[in-house]
mmCIF file of C-alpha atoms and ligand atoms in Angstrom:
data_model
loop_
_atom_site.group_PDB
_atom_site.id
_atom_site.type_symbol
_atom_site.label_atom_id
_atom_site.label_comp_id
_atom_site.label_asym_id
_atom_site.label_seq_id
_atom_site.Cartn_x
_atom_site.Cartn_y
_atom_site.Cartn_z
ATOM 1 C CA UNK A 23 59.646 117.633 17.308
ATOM 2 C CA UNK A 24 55.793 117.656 17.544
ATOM 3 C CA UNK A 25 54.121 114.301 19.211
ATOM 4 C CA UNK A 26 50.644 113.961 19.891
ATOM 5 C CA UNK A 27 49.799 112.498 23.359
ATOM 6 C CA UNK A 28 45.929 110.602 23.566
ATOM 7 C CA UNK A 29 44.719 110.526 26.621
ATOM 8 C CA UNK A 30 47.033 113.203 27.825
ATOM 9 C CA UNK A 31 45.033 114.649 30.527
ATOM 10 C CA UNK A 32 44.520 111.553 32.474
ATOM 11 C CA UNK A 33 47.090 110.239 34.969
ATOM 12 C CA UNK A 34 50.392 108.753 33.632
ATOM 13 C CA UNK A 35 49.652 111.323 30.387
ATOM 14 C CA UNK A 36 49.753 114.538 32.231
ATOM 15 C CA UNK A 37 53.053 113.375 33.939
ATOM 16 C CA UNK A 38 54.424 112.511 30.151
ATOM 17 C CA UNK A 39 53.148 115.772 28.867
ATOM 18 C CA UNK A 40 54.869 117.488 31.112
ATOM 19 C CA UNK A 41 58.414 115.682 31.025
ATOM 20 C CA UNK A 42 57.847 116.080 27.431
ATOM 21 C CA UNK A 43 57.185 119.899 27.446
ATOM 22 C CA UNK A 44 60.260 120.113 29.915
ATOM 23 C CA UNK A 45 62.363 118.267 27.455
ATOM 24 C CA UNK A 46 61.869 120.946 24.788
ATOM 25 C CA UNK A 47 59.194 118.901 22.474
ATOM 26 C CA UNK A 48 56.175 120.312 21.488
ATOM 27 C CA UNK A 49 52.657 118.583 22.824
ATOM 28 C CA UNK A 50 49.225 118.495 21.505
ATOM 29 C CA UNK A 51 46.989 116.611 23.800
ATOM 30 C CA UNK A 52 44.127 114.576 22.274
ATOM 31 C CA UNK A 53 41.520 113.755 25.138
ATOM 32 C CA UNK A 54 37.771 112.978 25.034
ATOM 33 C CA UNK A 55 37.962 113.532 29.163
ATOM 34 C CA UNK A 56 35.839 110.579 29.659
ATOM 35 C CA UNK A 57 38.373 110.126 32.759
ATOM 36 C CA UNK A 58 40.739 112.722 32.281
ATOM 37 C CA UNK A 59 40.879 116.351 33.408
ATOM 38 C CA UNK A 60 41.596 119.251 31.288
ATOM 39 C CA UNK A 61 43.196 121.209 34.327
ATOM 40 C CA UNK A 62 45.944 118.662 34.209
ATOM 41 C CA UNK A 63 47.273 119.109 30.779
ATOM 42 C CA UNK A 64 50.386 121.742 31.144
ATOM 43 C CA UNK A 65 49.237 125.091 29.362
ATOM 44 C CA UNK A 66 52.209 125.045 27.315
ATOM 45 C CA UNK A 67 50.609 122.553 25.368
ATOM 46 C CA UNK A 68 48.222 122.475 22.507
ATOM 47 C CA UNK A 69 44.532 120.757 24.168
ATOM 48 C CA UNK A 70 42.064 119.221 21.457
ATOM 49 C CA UNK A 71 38.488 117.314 23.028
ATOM 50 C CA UNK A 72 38.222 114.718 20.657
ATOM 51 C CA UNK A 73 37.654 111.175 20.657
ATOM 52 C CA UNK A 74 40.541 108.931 18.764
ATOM 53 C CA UNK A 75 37.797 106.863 16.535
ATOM 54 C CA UNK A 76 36.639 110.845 15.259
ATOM 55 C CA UNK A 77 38.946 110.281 11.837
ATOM 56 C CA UNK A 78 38.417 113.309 10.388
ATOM 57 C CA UNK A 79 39.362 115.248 13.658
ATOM 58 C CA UNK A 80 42.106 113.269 14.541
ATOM 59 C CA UNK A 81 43.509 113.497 10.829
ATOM 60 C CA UNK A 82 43.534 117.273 10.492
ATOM 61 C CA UNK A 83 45.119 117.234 14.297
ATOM 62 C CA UNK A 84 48.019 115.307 13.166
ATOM 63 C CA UNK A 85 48.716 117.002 9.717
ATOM 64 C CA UNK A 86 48.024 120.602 10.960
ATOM 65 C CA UNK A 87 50.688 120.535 13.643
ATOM 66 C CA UNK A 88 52.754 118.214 11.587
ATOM 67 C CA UNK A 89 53.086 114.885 14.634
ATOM 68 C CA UNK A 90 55.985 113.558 14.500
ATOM 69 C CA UNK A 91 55.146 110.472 16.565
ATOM 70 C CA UNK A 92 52.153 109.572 18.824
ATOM 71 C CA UNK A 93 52.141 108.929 22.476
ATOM 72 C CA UNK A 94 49.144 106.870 22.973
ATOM 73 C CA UNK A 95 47.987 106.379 26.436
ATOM 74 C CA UNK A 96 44.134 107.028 25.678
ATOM 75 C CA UNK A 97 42.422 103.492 27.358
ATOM 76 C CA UNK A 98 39.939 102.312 29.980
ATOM 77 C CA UNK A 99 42.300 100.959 32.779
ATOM 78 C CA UNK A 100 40.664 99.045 35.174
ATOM 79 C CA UNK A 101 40.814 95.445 35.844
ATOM 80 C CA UNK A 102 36.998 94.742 37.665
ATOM 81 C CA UNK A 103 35.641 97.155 35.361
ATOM 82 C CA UNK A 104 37.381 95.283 32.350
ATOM 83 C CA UNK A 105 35.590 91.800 33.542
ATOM 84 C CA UNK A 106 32.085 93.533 34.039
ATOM 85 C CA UNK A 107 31.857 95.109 30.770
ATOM 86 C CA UNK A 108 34.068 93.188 28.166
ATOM 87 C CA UNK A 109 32.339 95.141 25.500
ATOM 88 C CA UNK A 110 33.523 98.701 26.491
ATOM 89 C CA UNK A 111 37.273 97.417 27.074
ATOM 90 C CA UNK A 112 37.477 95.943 23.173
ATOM 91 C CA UNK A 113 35.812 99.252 21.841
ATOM 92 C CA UNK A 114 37.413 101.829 23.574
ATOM 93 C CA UNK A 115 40.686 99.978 24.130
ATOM 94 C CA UNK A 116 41.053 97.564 20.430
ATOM 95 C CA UNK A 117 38.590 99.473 17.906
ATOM 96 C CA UNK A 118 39.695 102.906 19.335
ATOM 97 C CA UNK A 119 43.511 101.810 18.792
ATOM 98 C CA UNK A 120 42.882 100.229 15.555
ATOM 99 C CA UNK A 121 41.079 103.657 14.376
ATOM 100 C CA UNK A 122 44.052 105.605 15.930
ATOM 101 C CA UNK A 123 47.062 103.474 13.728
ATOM 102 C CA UNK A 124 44.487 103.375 10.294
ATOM 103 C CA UNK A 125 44.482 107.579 11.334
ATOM 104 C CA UNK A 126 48.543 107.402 11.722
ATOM 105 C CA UNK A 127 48.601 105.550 8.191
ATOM 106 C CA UNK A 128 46.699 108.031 6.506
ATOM 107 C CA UNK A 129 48.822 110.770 8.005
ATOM 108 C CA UNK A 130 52.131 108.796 7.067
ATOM 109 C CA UNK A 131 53.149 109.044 10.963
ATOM 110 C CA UNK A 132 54.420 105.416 11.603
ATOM 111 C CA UNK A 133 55.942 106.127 15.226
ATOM 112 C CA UNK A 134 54.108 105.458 18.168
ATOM 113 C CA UNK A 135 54.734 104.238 21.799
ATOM 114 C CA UNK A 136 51.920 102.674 23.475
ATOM 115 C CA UNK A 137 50.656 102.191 27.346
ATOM 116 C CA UNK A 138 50.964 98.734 27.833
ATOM 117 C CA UNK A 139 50.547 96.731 31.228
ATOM 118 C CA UNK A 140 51.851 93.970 33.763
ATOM 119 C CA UNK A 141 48.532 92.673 33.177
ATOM 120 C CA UNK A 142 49.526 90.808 29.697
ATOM 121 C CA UNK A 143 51.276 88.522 31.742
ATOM 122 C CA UNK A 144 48.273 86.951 33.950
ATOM 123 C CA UNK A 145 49.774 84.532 36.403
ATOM 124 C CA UNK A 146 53.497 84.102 36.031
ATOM 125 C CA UNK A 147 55.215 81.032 37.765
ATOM 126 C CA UNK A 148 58.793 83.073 38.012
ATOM 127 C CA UNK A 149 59.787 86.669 39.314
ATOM 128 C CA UNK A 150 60.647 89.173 38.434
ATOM 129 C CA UNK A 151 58.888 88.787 35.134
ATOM 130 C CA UNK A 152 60.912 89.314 32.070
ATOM 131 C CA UNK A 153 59.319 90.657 28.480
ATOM 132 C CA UNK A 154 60.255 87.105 26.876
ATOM 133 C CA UNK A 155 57.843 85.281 29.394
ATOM 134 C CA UNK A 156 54.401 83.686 28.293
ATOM 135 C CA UNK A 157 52.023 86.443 28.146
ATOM 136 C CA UNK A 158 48.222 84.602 29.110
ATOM 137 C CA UNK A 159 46.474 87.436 30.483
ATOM 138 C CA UNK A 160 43.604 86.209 33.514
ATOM 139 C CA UNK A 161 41.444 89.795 33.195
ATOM 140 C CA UNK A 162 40.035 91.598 30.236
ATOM 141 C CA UNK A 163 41.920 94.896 30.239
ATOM 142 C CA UNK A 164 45.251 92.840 30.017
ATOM 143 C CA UNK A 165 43.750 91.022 27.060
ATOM 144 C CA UNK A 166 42.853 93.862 25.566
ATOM 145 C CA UNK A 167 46.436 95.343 25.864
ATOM 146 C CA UNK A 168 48.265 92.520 24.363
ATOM 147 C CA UNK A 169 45.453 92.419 21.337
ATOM 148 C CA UNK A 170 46.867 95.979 21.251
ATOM 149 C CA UNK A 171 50.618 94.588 20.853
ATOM 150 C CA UNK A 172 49.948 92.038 18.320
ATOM 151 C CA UNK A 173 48.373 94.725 16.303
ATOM 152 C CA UNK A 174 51.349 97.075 16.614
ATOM 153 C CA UNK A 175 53.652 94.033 15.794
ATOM 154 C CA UNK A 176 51.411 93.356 12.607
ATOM 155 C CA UNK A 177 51.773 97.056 11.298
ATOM 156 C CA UNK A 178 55.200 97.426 11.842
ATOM 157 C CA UNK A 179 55.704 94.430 10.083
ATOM 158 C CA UNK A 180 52.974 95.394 7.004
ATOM 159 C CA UNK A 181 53.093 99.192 6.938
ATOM 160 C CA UNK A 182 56.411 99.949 8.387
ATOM 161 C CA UNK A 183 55.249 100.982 11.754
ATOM 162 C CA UNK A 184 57.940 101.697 14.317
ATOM 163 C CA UNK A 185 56.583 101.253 18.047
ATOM 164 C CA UNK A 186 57.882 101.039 21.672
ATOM 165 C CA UNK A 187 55.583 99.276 24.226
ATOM 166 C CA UNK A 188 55.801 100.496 28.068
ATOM 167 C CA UNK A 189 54.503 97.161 29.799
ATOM 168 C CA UNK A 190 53.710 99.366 33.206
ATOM 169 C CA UNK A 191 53.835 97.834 36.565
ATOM 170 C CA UNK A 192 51.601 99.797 39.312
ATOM 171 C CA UNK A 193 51.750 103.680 38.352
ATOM 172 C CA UNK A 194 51.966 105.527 41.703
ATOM 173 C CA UNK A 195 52.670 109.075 43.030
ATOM 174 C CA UNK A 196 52.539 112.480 41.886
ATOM 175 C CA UNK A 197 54.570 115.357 40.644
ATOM 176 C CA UNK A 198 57.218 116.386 43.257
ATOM 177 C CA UNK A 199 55.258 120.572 42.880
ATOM 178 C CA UNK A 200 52.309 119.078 44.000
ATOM 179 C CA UNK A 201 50.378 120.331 40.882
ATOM 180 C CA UNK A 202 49.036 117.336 39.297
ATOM 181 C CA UNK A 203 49.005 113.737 40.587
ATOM 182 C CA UNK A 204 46.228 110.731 40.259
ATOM 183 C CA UNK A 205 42.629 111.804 39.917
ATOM 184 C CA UNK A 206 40.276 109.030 39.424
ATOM 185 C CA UNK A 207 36.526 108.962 39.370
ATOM 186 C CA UNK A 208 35.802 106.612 40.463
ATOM 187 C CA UNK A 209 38.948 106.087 42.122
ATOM 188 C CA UNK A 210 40.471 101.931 42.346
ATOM 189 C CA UNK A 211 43.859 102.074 42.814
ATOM 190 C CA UNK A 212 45.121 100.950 46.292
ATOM 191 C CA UNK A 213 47.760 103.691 47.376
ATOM 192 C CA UNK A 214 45.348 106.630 46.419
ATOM 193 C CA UNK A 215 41.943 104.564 48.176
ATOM 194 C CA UNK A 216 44.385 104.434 50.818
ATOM 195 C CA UNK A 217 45.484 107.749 51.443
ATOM 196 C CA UNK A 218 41.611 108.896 51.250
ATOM 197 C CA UNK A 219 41.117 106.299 53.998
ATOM 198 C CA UNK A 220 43.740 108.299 56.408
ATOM 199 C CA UNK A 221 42.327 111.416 55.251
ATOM 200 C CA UNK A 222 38.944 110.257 57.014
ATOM 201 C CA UNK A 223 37.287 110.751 52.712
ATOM 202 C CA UNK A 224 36.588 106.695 53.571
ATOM 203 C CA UNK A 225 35.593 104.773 56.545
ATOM 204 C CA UNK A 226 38.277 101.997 55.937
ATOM 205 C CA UNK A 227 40.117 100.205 53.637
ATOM 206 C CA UNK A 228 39.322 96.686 51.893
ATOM 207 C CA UNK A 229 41.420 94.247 51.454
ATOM 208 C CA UNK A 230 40.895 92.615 48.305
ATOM 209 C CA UNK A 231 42.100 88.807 49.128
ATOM 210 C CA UNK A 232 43.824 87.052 52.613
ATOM 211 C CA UNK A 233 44.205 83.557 50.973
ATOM 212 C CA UNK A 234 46.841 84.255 47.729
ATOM 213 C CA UNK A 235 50.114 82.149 47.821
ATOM 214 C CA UNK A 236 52.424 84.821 49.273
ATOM 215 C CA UNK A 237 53.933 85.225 52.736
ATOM 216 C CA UNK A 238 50.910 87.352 54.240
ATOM 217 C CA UNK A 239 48.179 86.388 51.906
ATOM 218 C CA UNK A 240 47.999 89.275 50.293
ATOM 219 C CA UNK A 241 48.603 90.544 46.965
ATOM 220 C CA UNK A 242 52.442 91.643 45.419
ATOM 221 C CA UNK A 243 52.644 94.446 43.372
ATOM 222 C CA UNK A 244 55.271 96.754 41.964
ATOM 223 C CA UNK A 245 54.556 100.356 42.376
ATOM 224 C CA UNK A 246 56.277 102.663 40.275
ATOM 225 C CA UNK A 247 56.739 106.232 40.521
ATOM 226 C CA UNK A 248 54.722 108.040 37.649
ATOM 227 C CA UNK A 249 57.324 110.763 37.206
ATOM 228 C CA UNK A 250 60.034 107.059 36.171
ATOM 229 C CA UNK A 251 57.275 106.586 34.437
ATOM 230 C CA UNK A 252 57.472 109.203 32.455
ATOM 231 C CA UNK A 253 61.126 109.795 31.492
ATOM 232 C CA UNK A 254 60.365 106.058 30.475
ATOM 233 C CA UNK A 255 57.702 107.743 27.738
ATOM 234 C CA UNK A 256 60.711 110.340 26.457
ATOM 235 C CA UNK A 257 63.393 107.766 26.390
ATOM 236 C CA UNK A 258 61.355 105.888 24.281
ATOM 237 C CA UNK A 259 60.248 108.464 22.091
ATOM 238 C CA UNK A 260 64.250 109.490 21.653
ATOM 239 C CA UNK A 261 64.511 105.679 21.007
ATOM 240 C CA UNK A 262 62.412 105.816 17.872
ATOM 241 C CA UNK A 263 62.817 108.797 16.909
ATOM 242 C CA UNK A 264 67.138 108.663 16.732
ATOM 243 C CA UNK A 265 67.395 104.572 16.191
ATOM 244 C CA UNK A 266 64.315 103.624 14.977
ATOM 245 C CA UNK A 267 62.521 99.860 15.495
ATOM 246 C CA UNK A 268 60.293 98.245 17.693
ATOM 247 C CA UNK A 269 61.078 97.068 21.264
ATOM 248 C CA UNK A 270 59.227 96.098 24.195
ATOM 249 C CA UNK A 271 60.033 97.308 27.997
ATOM 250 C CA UNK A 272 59.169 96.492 31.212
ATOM 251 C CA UNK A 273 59.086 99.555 33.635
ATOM 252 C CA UNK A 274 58.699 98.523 37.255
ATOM 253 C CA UNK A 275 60.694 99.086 40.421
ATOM 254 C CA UNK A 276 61.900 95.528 40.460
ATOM 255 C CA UNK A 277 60.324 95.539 44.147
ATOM 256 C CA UNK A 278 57.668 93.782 45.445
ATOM 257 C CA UNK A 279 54.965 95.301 48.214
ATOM 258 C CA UNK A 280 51.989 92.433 49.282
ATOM 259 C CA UNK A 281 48.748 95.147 49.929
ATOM 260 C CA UNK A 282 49.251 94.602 53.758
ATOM 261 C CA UNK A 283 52.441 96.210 53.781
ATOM 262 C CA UNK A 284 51.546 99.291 51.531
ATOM 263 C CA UNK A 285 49.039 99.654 54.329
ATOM 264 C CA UNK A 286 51.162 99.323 57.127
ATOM 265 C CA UNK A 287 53.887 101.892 55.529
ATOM 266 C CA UNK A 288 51.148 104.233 54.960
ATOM 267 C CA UNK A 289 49.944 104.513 58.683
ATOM 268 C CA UNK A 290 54.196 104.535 59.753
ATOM 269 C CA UNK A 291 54.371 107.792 57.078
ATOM 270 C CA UNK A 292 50.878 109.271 57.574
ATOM 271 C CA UNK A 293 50.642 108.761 61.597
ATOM 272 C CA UNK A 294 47.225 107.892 61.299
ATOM 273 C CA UNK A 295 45.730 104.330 62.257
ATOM 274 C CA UNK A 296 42.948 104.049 59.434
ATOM 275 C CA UNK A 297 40.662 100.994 59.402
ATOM 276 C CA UNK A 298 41.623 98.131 57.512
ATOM 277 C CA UNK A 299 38.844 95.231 56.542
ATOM 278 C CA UNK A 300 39.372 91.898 54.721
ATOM 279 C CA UNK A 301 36.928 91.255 51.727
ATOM 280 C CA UNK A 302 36.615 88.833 49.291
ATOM 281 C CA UNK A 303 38.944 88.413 46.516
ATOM 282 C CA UNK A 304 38.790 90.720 43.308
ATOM 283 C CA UNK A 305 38.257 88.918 40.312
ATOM 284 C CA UNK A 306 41.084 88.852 37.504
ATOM 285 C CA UNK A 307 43.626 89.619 39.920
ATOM 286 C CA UNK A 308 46.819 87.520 39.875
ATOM 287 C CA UNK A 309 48.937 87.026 43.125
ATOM 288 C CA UNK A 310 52.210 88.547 42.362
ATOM 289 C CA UNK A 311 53.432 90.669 39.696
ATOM 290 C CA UNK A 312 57.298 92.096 40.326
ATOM 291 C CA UNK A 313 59.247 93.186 37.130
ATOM 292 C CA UNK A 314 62.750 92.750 35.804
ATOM 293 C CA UNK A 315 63.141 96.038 34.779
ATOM 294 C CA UNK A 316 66.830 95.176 33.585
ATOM 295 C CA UNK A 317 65.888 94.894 29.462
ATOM 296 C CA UNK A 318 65.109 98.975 29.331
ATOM 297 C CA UNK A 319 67.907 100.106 32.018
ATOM 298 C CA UNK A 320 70.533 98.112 29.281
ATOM 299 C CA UNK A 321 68.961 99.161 26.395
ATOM 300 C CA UNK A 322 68.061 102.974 26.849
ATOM 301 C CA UNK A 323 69.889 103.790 30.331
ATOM 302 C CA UNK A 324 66.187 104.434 31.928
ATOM 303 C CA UNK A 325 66.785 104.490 35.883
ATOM 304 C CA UNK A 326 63.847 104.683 38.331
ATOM 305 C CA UNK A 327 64.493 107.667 40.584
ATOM 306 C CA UNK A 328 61.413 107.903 42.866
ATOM 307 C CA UNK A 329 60.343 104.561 42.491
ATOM 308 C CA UNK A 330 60.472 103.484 46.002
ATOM 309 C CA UNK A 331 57.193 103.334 48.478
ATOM 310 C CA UNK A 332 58.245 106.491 50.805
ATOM 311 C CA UNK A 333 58.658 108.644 48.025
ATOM 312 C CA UNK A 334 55.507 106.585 46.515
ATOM 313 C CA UNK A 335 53.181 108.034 49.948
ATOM 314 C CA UNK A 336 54.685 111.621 50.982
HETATM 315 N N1 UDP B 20 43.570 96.369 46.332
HETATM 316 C C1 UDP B 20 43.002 96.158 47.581
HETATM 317 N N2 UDP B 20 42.071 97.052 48.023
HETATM 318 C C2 UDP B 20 41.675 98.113 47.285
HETATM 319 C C3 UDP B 20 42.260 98.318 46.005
HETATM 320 C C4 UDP B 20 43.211 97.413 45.555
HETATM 321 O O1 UDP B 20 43.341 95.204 48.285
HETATM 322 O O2 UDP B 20 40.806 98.864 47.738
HETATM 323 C C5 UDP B 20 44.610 95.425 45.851
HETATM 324 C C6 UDP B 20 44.295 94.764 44.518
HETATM 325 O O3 UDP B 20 43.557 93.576 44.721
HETATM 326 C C7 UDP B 20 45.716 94.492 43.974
HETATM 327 C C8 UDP B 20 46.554 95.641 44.558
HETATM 328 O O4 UDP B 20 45.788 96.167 45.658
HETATM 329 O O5 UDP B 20 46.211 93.293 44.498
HETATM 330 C C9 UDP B 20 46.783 96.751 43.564
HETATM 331 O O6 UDP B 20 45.549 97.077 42.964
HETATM 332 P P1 UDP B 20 45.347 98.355 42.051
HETATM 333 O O7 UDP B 20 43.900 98.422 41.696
HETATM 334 O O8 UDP B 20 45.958 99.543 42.718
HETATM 335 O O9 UDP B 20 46.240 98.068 40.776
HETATM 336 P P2 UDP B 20 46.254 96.818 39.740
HETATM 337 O O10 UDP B 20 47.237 95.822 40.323
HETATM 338 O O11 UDP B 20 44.878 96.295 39.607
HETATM 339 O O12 UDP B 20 46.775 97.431 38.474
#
């Protein structure tokens, strides 16, 4: 089987590229390395710079290595960003995925699973969160996702698309060898700012919010380990590829962490007692987000592995 993976040398890509390539499929990596790096995408796969609105590009891509199915991960991620610049979220998140599936039609690929987020759900009154709950999105980049959705939904329905959507939770950790892991410039995410912190890269630590409705005040998230993550992505694909249809998963620990406790299980593992400061809230970010992660474990026998915070920090 050949699948084309966008945005395969960025951070939950690479991972996916790589449990791919282990699982015997062959990978072509489409990546315009506005974020991601080349030096993470596995040599055993095929590499092509290209942007996914580049039709002509894309189109030869797909039909000269015969795609199977598409992997699409290729997407600005990042919430304050999302709010500061609307504009760049809706082109290189909407148009760019709306170029990509008009690309697929044209190529008469019609499977695809897609990078979706927690974030469609904005600010849910129950946990964990299950797929069926009301998705109003409270920042841009979640917005932008679900747009994403309803678009997949409309061309499986029109054009016979067949899609799986991965609605991630907080991506977190690195291969167990060490050789690739998160890479961000510039870097947002709390567990690697954190780890930088304790490596003495940053002076201290913000924390984003002290006055949310949870037991400390801080934020809950649920981190998930990127290699789960990425069996996720090849479950899936063997989803669509041997059944066929359209679902839509959840993929989170099912555990909740407020920011205060990351923190305080990062100095326990790393030994090191980093400076913490409280700032101002972030904008767009909801209190808690904690996943029922029950729909995909049923469904396609997915089981986190590494998922917890220990593994998460060493
Ligand atoms: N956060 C924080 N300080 C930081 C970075 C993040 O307090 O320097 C908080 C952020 O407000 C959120 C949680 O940590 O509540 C996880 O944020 P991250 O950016 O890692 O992921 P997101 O939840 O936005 O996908």
């Amino acid at each position: 089987m050949n699948i084309l993976v966008t945005g395969g040398a960025g951070y939950i890509g690479s991972h996916t590229v790589y449990e791919l390539l282990e699982s015997g499929y062959n990978v072509v990596v489409y990546d315009n390395l506005s974020r991601g790096h080349v030096a993470a995408v596995d040599r055993r796969a095929v590499f092509v710079e290209g942007d996914i609105r580049n039709h002509q590009l894309l189109k030869n891509i797909i039909s000269n290595n015969t795609i199977d199915a598409v992997v699409h991960f290729a997407a600005d991620s990042q919430v304050g960003e999302s709010m500061e610049e609307p504009s760049k979220y809706y082109n290189n998140n909407v148009a760019a995925t709306l170029a990509l599936l008009d690309t697929m039609r044209d190529c008469k690929v019609n499977k695809i699973i897609f990078s979706s987020t927690a974030a469609v759900y904005g600010e849910p009154s129950n946990w964990p969160i299950l797929e069926n709950m009301p998705t109003i999105p409270t920042n841009v980049y979640g917005r932008t996702k679900l747009v994403i959705e309803g678009m997949l939904a409309d061309f499986a329905m029109a054009y016979g698309f067949e899609y799986v959507s991965l609605r991630y939770f907080n991506a977190a950790g690195a291969l167990k060898n060490g050789r690739i892991g998160e890479d961000h410039a510039p870097e947002t995410h709390l567990i690697p700012l954190i780890l930088k912190t304790a490596l003495g890269q940053r002076k201290e630590i913000g924390i984003f919010g002290n006055d949310y409705d949870t037991e400390d005040g801080t934020c809950i998230r649920d981190y998930i380990h990127v290699t789960d993550l990425a069996a996720a992505h090849r479950l899936a694909l063997e989803h669509i590829i041997n059944v066929g249809g359209s679902r839509i998963y959840n993929l989170g620990s099912e555990a909740g962490f407020s920011v205060r406790q990351v923190i305080e299980r990062a100095k326990a593992i790393t030994g090191i007692d980093f400076s913490v400061k409280e700032t101002p809230r972030r904008a767009g970010d909801p209190a808690v987000l904690v996943a029922s992660s029950a729909r995909i474990k049923e469904e396609l026998g997915w089981q986190p592995r590494y998922s917890d915070l220990d593994n998460i920090i060493v």
